[in-house]
PDB file of C-alpha atoms and ligand atoms in Angstrom:
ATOM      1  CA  UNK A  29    -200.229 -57.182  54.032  1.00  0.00           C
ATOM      2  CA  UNK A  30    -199.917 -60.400  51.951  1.00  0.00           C
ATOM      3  CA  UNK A  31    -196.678 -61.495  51.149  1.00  0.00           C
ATOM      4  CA  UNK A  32    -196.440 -59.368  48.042  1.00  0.00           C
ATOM      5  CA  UNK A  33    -198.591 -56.325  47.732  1.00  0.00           C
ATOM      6  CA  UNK A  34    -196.542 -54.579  45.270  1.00  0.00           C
ATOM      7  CA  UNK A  35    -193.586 -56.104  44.787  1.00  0.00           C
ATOM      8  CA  UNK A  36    -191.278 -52.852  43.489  1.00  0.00           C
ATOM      9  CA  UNK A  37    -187.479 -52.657  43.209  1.00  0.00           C
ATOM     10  CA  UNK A  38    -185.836 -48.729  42.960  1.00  0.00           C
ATOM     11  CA  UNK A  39    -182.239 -47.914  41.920  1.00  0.00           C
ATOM     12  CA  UNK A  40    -180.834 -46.482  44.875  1.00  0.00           C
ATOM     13  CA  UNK A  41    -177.846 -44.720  43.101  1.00  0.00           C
ATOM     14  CA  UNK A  42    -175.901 -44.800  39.856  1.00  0.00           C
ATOM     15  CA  UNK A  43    -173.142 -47.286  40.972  1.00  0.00           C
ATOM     16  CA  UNK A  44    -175.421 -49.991  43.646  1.00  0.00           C
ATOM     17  CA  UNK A  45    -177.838 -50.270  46.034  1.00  0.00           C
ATOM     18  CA  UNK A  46    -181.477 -51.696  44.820  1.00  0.00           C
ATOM     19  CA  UNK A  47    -184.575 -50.807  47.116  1.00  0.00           C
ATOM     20  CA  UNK A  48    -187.294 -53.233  47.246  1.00  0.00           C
ATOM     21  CA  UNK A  49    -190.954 -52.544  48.824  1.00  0.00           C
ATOM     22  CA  UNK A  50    -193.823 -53.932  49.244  1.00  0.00           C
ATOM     23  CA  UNK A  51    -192.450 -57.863  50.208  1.00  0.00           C
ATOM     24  CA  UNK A  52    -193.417 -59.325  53.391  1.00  0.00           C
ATOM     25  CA  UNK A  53    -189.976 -61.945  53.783  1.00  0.00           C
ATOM     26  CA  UNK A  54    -192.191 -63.422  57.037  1.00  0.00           C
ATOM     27  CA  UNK A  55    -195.161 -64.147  55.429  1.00  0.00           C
ATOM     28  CA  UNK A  56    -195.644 -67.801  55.615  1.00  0.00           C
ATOM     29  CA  UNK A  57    -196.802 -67.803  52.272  1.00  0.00           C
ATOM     30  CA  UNK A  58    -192.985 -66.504  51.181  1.00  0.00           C
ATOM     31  CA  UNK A  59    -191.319 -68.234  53.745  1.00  0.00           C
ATOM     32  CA  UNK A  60    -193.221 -71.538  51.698  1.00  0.00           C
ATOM     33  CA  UNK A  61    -192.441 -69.891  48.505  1.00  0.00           C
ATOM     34  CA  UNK A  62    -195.954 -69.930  47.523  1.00  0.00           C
ATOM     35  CA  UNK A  63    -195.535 -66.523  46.190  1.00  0.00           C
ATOM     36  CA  UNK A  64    -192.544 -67.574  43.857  1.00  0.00           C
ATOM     37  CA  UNK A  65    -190.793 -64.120  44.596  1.00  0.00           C
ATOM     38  CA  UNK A  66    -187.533 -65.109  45.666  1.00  0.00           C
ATOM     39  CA  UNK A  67    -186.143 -65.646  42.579  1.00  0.00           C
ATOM     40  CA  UNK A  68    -186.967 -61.997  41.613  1.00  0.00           C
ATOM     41  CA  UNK A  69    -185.093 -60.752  44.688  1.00  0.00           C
ATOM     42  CA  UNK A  70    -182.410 -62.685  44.549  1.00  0.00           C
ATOM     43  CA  UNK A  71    -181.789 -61.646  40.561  1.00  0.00           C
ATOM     44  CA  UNK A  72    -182.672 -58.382  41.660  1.00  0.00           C
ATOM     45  CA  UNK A  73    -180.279 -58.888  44.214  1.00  0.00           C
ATOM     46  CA  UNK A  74    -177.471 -59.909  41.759  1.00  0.00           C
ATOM     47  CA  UNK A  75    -178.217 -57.095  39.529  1.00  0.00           C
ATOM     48  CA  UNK A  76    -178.010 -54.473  41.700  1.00  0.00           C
ATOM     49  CA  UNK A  77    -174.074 -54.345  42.330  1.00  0.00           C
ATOM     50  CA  UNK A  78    -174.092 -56.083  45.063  1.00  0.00           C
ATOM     51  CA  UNK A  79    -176.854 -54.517  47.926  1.00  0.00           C
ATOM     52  CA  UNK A  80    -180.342 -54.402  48.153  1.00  0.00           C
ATOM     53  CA  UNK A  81    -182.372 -52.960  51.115  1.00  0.00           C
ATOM     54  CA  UNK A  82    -185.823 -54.990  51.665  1.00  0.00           C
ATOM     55  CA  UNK A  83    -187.534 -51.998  53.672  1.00  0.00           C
ATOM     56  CA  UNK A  84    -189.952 -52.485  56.578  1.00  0.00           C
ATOM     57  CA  UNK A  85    -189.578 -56.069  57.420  1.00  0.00           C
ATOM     58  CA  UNK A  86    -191.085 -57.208  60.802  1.00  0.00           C
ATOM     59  CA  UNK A  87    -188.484 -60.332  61.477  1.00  0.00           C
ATOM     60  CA  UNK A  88    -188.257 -62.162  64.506  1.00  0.00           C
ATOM     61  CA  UNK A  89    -184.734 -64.096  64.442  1.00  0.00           C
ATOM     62  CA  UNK A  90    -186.328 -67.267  62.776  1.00  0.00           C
ATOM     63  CA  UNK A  91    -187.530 -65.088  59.942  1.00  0.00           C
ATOM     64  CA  UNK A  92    -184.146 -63.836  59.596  1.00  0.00           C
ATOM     65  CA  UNK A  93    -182.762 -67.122  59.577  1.00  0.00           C
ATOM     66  CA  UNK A  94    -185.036 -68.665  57.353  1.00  0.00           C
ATOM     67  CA  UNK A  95    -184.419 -65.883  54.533  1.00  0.00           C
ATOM     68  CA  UNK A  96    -180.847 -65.877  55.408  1.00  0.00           C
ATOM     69  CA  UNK A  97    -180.756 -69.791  54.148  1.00  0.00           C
ATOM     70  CA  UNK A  98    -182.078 -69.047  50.936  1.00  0.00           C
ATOM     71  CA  UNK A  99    -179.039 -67.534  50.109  1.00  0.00           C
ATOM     72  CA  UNK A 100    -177.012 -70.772  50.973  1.00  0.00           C
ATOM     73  CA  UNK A 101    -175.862 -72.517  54.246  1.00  0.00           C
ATOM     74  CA  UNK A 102    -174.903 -69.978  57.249  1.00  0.00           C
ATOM     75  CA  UNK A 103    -171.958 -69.224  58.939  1.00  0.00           C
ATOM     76  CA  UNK A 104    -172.728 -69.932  62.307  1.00  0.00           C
ATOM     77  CA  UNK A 105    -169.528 -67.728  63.524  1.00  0.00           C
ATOM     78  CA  UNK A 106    -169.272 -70.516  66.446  1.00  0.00           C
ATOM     79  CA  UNK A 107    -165.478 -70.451  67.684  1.00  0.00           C
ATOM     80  CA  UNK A 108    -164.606 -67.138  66.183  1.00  0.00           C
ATOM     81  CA  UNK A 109    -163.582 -63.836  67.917  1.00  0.00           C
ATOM     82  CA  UNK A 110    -166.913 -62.216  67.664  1.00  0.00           C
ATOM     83  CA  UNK A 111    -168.550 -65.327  69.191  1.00  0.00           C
ATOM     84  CA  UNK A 112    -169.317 -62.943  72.762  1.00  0.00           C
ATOM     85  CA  UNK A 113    -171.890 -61.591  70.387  1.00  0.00           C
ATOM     86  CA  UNK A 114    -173.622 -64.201  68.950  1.00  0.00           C
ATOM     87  CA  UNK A 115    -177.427 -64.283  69.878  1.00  0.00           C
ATOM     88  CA  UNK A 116    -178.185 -66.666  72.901  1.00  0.00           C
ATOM     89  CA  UNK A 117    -180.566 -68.536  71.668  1.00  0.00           C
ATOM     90  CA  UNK A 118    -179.919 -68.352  67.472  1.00  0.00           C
ATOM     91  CA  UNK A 119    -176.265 -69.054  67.037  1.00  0.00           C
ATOM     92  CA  UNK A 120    -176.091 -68.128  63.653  1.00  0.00           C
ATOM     93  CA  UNK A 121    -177.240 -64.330  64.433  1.00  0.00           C
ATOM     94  CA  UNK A 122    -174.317 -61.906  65.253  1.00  0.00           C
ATOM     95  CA  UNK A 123    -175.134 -58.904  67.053  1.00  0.00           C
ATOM     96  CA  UNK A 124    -173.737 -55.838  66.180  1.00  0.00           C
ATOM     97  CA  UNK A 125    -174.607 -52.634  68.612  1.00  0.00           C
ATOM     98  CA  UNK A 126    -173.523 -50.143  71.154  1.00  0.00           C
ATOM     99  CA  UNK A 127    -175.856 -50.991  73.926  1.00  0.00           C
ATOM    100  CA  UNK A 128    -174.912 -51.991  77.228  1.00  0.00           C
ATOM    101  CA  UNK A 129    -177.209 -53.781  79.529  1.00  0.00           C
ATOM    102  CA  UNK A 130    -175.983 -54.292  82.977  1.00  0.00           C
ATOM    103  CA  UNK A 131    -172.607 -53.823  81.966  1.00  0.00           C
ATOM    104  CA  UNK A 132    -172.662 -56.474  79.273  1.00  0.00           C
ATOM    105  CA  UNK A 133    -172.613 -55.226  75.847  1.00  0.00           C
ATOM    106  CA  UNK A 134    -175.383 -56.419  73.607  1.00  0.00           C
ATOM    107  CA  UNK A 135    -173.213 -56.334  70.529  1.00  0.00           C
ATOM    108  CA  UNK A 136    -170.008 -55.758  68.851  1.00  0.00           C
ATOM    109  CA  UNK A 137    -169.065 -52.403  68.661  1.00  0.00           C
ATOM    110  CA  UNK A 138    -167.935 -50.502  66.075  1.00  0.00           C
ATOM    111  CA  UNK A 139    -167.769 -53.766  63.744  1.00  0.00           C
ATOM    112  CA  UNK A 140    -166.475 -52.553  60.300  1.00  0.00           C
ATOM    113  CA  UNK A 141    -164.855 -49.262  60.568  1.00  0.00           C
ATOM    114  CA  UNK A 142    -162.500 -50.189  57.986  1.00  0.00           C
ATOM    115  CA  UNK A 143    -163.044 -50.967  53.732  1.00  0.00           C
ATOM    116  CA  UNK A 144    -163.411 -54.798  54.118  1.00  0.00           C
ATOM    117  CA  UNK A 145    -165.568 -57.597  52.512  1.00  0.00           C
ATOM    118  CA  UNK A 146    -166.833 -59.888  55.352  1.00  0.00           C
ATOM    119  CA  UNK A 147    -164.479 -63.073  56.246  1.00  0.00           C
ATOM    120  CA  UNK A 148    -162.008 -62.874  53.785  1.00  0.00           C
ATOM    121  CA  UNK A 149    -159.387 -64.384  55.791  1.00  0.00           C
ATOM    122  CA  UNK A 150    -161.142 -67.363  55.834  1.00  0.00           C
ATOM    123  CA  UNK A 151    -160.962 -70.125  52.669  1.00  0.00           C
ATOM    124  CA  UNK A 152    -165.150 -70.271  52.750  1.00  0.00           C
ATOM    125  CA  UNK A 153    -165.308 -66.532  52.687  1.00  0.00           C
ATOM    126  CA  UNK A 154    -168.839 -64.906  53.161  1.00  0.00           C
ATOM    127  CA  UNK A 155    -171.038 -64.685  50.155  1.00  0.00           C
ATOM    128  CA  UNK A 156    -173.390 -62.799  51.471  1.00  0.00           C
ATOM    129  CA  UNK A 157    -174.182 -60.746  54.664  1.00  0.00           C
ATOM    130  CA  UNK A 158    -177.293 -59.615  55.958  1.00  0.00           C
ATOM    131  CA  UNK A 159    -178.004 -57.192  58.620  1.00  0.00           C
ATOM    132  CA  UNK A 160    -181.373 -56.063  60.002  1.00  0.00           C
ATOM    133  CA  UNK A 161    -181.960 -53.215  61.472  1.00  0.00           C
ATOM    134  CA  UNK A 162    -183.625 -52.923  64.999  1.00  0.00           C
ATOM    135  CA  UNK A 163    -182.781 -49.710  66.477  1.00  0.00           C
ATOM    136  CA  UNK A 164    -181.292 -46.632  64.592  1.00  0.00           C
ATOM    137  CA  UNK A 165    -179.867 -43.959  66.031  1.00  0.00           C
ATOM    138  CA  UNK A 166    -181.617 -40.447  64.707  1.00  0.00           C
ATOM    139  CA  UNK A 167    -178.632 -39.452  62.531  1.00  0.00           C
ATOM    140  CA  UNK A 168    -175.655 -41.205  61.675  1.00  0.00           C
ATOM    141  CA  UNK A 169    -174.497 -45.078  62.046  1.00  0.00           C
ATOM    142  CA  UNK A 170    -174.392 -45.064  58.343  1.00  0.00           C
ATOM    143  CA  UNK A 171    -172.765 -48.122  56.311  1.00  0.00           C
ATOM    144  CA  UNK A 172    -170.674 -47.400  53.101  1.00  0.00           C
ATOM    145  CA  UNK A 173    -170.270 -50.286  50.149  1.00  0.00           C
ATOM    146  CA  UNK A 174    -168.330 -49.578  47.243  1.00  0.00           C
ATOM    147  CA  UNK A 175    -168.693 -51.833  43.705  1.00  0.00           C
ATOM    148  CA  UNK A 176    -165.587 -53.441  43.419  1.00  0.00           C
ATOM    149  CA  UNK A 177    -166.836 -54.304  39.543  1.00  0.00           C
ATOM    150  CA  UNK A 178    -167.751 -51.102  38.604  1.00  0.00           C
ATOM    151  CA  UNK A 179    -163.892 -49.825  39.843  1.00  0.00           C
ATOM    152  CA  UNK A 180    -161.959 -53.002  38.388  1.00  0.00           C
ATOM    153  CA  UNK A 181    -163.806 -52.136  35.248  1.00  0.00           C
ATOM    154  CA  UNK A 182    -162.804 -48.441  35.572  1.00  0.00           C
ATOM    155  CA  UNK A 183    -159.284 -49.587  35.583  1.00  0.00           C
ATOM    156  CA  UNK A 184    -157.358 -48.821  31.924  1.00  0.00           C
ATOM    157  CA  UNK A 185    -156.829 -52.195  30.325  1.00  0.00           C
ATOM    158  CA  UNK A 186    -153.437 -51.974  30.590  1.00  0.00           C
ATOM    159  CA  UNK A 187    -153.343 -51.977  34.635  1.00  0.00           C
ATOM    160  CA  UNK A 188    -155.981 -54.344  34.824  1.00  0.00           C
ATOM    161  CA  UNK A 189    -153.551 -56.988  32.516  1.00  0.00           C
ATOM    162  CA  UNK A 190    -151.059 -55.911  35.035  1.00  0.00           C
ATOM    163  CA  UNK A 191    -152.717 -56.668  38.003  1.00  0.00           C
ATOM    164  CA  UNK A 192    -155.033 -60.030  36.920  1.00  0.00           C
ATOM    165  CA  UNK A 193    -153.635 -63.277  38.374  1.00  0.00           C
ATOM    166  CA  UNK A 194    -152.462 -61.304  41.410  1.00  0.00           C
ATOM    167  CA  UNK A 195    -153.056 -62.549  44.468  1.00  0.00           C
ATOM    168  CA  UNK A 196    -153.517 -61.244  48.626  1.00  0.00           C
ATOM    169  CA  UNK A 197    -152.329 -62.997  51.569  1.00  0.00           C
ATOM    170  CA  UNK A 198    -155.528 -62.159  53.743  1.00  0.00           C
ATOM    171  CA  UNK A 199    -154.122 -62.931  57.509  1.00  0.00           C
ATOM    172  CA  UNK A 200    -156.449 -62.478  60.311  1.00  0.00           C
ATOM    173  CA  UNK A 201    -153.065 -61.804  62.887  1.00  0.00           C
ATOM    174  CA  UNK A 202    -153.610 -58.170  60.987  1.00  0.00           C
ATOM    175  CA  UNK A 203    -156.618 -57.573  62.704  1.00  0.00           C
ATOM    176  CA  UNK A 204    -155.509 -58.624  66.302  1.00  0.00           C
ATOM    177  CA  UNK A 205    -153.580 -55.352  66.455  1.00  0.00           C
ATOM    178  CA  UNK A 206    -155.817 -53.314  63.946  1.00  0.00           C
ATOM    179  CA  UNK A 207    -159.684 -53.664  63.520  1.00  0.00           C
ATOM    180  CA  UNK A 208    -159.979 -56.427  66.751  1.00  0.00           C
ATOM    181  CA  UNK A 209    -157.760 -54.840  69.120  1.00  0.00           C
ATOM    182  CA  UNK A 210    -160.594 -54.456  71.388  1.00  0.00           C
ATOM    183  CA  UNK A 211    -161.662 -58.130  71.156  1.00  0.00           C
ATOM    184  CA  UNK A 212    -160.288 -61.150  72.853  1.00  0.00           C
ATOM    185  CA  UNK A 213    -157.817 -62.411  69.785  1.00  0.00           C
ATOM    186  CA  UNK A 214    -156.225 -66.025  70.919  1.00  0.00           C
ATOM    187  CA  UNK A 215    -153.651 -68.376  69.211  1.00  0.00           C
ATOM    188  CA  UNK A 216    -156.418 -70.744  68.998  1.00  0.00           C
ATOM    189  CA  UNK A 217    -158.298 -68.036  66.827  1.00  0.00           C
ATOM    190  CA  UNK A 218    -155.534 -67.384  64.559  1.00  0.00           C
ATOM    191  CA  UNK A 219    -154.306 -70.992  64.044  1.00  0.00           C
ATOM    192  CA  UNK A 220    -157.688 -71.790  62.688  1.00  0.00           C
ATOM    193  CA  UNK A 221    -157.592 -69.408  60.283  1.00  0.00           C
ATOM    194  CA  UNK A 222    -154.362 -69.462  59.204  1.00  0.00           C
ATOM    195  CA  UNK A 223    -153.337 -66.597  56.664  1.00  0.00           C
ATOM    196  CA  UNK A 224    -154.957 -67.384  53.108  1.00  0.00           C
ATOM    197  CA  UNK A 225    -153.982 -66.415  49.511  1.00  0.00           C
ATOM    198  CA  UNK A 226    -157.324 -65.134  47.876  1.00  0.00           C
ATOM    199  CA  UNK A 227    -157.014 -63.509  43.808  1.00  0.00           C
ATOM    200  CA  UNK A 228    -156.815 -59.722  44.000  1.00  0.00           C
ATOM    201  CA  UNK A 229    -158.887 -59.779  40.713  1.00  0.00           C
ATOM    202  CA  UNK A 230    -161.920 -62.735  41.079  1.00  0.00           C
ATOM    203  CA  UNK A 231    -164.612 -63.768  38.894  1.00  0.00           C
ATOM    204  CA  UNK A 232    -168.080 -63.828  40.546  1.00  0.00           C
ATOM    205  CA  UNK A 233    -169.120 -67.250  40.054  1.00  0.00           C
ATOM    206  CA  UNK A 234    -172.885 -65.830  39.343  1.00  0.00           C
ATOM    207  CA  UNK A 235    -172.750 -63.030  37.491  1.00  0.00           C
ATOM    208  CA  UNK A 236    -169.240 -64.117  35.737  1.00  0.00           C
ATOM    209  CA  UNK A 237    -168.094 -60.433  35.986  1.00  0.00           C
ATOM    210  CA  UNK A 238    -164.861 -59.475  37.035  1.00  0.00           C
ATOM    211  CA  UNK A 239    -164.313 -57.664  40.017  1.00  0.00           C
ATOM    212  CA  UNK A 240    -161.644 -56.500  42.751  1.00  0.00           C
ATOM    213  CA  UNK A 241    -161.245 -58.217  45.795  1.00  0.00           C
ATOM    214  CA  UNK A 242    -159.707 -56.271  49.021  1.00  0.00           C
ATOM    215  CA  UNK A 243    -159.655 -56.418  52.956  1.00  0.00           C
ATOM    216  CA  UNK A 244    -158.099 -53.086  54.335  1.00  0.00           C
ATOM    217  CA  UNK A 245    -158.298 -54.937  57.238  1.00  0.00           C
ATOM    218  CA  UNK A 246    -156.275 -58.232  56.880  1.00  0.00           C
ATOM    219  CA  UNK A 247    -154.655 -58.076  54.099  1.00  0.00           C
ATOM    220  CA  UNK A 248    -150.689 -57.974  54.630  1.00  0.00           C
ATOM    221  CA  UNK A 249    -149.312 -57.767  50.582  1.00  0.00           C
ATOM    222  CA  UNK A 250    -148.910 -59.284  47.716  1.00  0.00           C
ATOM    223  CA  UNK A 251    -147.358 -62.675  46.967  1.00  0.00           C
ATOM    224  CA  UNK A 252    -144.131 -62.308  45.539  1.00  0.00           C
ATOM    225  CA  UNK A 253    -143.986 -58.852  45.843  1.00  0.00           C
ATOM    226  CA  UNK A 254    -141.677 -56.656  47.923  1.00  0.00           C
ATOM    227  CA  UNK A 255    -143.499 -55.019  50.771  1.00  0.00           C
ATOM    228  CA  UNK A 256    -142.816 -51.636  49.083  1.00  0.00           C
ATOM    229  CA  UNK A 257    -144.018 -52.321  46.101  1.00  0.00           C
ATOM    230  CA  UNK A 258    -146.745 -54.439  47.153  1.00  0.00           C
ATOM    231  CA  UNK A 259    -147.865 -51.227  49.268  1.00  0.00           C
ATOM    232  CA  UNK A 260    -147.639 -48.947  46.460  1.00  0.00           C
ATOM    233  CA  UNK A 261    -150.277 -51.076  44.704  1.00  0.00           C
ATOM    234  CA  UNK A 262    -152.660 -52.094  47.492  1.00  0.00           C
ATOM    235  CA  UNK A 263    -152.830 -47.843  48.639  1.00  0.00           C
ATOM    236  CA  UNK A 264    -153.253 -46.915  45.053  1.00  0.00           C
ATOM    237  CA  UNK A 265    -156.062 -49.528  44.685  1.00  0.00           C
ATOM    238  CA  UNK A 266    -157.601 -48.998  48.261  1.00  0.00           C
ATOM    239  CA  UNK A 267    -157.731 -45.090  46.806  1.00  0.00           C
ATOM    240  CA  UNK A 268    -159.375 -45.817  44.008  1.00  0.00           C
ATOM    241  CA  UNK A 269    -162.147 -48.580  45.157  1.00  0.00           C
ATOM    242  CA  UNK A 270    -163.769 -46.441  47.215  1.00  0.00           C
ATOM    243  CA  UNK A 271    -163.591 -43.318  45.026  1.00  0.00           C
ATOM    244  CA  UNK A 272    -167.361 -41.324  45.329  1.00  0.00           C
ATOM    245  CA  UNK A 273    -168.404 -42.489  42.024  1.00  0.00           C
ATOM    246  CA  UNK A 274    -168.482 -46.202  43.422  1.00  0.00           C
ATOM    247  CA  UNK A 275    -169.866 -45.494  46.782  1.00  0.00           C
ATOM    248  CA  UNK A 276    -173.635 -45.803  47.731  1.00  0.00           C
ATOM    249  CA  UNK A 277    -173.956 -44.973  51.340  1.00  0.00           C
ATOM    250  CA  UNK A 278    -176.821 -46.439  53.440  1.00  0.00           C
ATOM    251  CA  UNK A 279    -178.900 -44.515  55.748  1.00  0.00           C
ATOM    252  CA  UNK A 280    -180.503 -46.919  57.625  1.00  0.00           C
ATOM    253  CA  UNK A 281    -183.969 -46.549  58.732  1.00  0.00           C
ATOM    254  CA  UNK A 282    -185.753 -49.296  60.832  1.00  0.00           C
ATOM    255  CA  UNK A 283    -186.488 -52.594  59.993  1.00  0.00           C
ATOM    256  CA  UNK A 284    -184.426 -52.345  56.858  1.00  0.00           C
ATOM    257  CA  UNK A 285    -183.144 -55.601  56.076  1.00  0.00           C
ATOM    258  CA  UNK A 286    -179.651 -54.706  53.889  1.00  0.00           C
ATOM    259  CA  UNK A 287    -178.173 -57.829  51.948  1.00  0.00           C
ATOM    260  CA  UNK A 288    -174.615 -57.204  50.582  1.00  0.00           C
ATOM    261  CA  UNK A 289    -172.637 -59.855  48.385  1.00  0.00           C
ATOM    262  CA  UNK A 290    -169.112 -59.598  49.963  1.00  0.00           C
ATOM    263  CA  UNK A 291    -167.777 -61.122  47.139  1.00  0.00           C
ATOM    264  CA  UNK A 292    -167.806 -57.881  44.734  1.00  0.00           C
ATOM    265  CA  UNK A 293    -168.089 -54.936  47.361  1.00  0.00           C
ATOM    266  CA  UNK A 294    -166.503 -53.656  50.420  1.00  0.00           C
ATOM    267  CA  UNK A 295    -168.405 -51.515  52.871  1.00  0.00           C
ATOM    268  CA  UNK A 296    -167.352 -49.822  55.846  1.00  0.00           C
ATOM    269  CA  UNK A 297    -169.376 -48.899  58.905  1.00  0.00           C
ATOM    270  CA  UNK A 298    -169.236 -45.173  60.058  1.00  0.00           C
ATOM    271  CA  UNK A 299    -168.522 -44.745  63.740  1.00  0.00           C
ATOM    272  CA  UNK A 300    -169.880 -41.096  64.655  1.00  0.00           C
ATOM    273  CA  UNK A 301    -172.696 -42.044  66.654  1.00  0.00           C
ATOM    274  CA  UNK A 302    -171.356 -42.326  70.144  1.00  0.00           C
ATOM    275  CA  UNK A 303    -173.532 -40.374  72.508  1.00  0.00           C
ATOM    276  CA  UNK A 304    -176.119 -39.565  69.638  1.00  0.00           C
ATOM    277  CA  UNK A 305    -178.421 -42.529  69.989  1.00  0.00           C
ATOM    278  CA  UNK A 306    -178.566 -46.356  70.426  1.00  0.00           C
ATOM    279  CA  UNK A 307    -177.821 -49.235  67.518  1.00  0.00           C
ATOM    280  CA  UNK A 308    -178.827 -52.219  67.438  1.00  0.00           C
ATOM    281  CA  UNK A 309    -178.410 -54.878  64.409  1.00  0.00           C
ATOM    282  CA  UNK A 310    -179.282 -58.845  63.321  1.00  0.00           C
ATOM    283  CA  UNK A 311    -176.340 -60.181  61.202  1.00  0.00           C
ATOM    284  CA  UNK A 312    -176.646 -63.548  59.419  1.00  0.00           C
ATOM    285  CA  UNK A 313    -173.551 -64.447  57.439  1.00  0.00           C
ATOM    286  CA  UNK A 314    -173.708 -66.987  54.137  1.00  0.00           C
ATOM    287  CA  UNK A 315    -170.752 -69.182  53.312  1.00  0.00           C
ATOM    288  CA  UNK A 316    -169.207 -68.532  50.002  1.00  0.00           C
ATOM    289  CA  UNK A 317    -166.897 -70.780  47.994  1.00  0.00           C
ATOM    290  CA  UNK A 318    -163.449 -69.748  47.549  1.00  0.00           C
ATOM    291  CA  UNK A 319    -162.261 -66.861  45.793  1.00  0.00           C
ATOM    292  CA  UNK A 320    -161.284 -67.908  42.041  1.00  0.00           C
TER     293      UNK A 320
HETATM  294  C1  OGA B 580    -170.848 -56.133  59.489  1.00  0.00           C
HETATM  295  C2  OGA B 580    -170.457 -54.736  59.375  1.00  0.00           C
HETATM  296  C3  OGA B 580    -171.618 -52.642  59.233  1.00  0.00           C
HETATM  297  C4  OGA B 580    -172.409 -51.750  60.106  1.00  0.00           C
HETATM  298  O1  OGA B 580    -171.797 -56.423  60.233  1.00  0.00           O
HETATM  299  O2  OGA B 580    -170.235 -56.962  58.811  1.00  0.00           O
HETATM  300  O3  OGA B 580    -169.433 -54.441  58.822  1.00  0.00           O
HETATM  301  O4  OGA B 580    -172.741 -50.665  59.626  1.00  0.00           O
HETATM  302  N1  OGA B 580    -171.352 -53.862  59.866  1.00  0.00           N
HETATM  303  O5  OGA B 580    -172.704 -52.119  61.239  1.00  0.00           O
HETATM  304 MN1   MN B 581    -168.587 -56.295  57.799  1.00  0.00          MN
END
């Protein structure tokens, strides 16, 4: 196939999710841009509420990477808990799996049980993440994303004047006893990454559209609120985020190649596949700017 036989993009469901066919992303003539058809991903990309699945890709890791650049300068994860898992020989990809060779896993497991947008506890949080799909399990392994636009917008405009200018502490410490507790968590880890303020409401600096921005996973309350009453808000607001009408849930197939921009969804990665088949997954993570 050349590298666009029929370039198509599909809605995948009401609230996000764009499917796009018919793109070969290691074709040399895309990788050189020849074929100009980047730009309509990528604004097909930022139209679709935040994920887009490019659907039977053959990518060896440098294909991955090379695409995964496009999108800005990588995350190469280096020093960070999950770095057990990064690829041997290309840093920047992050395994994510349930195999076990020889008693060494092959990947994280269960990465992302939990409503989160990638690396918010950092201050160059992930823009965008993008995870290729090797081996599938026959059922189940499925990954949730909610659009955190579509639910800040579903907000009355009362609430949303109430809760604008807010803003998280996003502390990574969370995680050591929550969403990590079966990784290797050090001081060294968490004094790197020491706990961050980020807006609960940001703008997306592309699509200048206003959106909610949550971690389930690290975020400990809201500055200059009482823990009560900063828990009232954050459970009211996890509740509604992730209510159906936002949701598109993924069911991956092989060699899918799903791109999600952390910076207006959350997703969350369903664990019921133990003992039902094997997983295996490519992640490349792209730097974002801070939160504003
Ligand atoms: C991730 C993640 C989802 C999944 O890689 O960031 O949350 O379904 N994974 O594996
Ligand atoms: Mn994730």
């Amino acid at each position: 196939m050349s590298a666009a036989d029929t370039l198509s993009f599909q809605r995948l469901n009401p609230s996000l999710g764009v499917q796009v066919t018919g793109v070969d992303l290691a074709d040399p003539a895309f990788r050189s841009d020849g074929t100009n058809l980047f730009g309509q991903i990528y604004r097909g990309w930022l139209d679709s509420g935040g994920v887009m699945v490019i659907r039977d890709q053959n990518l060896e890791p440098e294909d991955q990477l090379a695409f995964s650049r496009r999108f800005g300068e990588l995350d190469p994860l280096e020093g960070a808990t999950v770095e057990p898992y990064l690829h041997p020989e290309h840093r920047e990809i992050y395994r994510v799996s349930n195999k076990v060779k020889d008693g060494v896993k092959l990947g994280r497991q269960r990465a992302g049980v939990y409503w989160h947008s990638d690396n918010s506890h950092k201050e160059r949080a992930a823009k965008a993440s993008l995870l290729y799909g090797i081996e599938i399990p026959p059922y189940g392994g499925d990954t949730m994303f909610s659009n955190m636009t579509v639910a800040y917008e579903a907000l009355s405009e009362t609430f949303r004047r109430t809760i604008d200018g807010l803003r998280c502490i996003h502390d990574f410490e969370k995680a050591k006893s929550g969403s990590f507790k079966n990784e290797t968590v050090t001081d060294r880890h968490l004094t790197t990454t020491p706990p961050i303020s980020h807006p609960l409401v940001r703008t997306h600096p592309e699509t200048g559209r206003k959106c909610l921005y949550l971690n389930a996973g690290v975020i400990t309350g809201i500055e200059g609120m009482d823990p009560e009453e900063s828990a009232a808000l954050l459970d009211f607001l996890y509740r509604h985020c992730i209510r159906p009408e936002f949701v598109y849930r993924h069911q991956w197939r092989e060699k899918d190649l799903l791109i999600w921009d952390n910076r207006c969804t959350m997703h969350y990665a369903v664990a019921d596949y133990d003992g039902v088949g094997e997983r295996y997954m490519h992640r490349t993570t792209v730097f974002g700017d801070r939160p504003v």
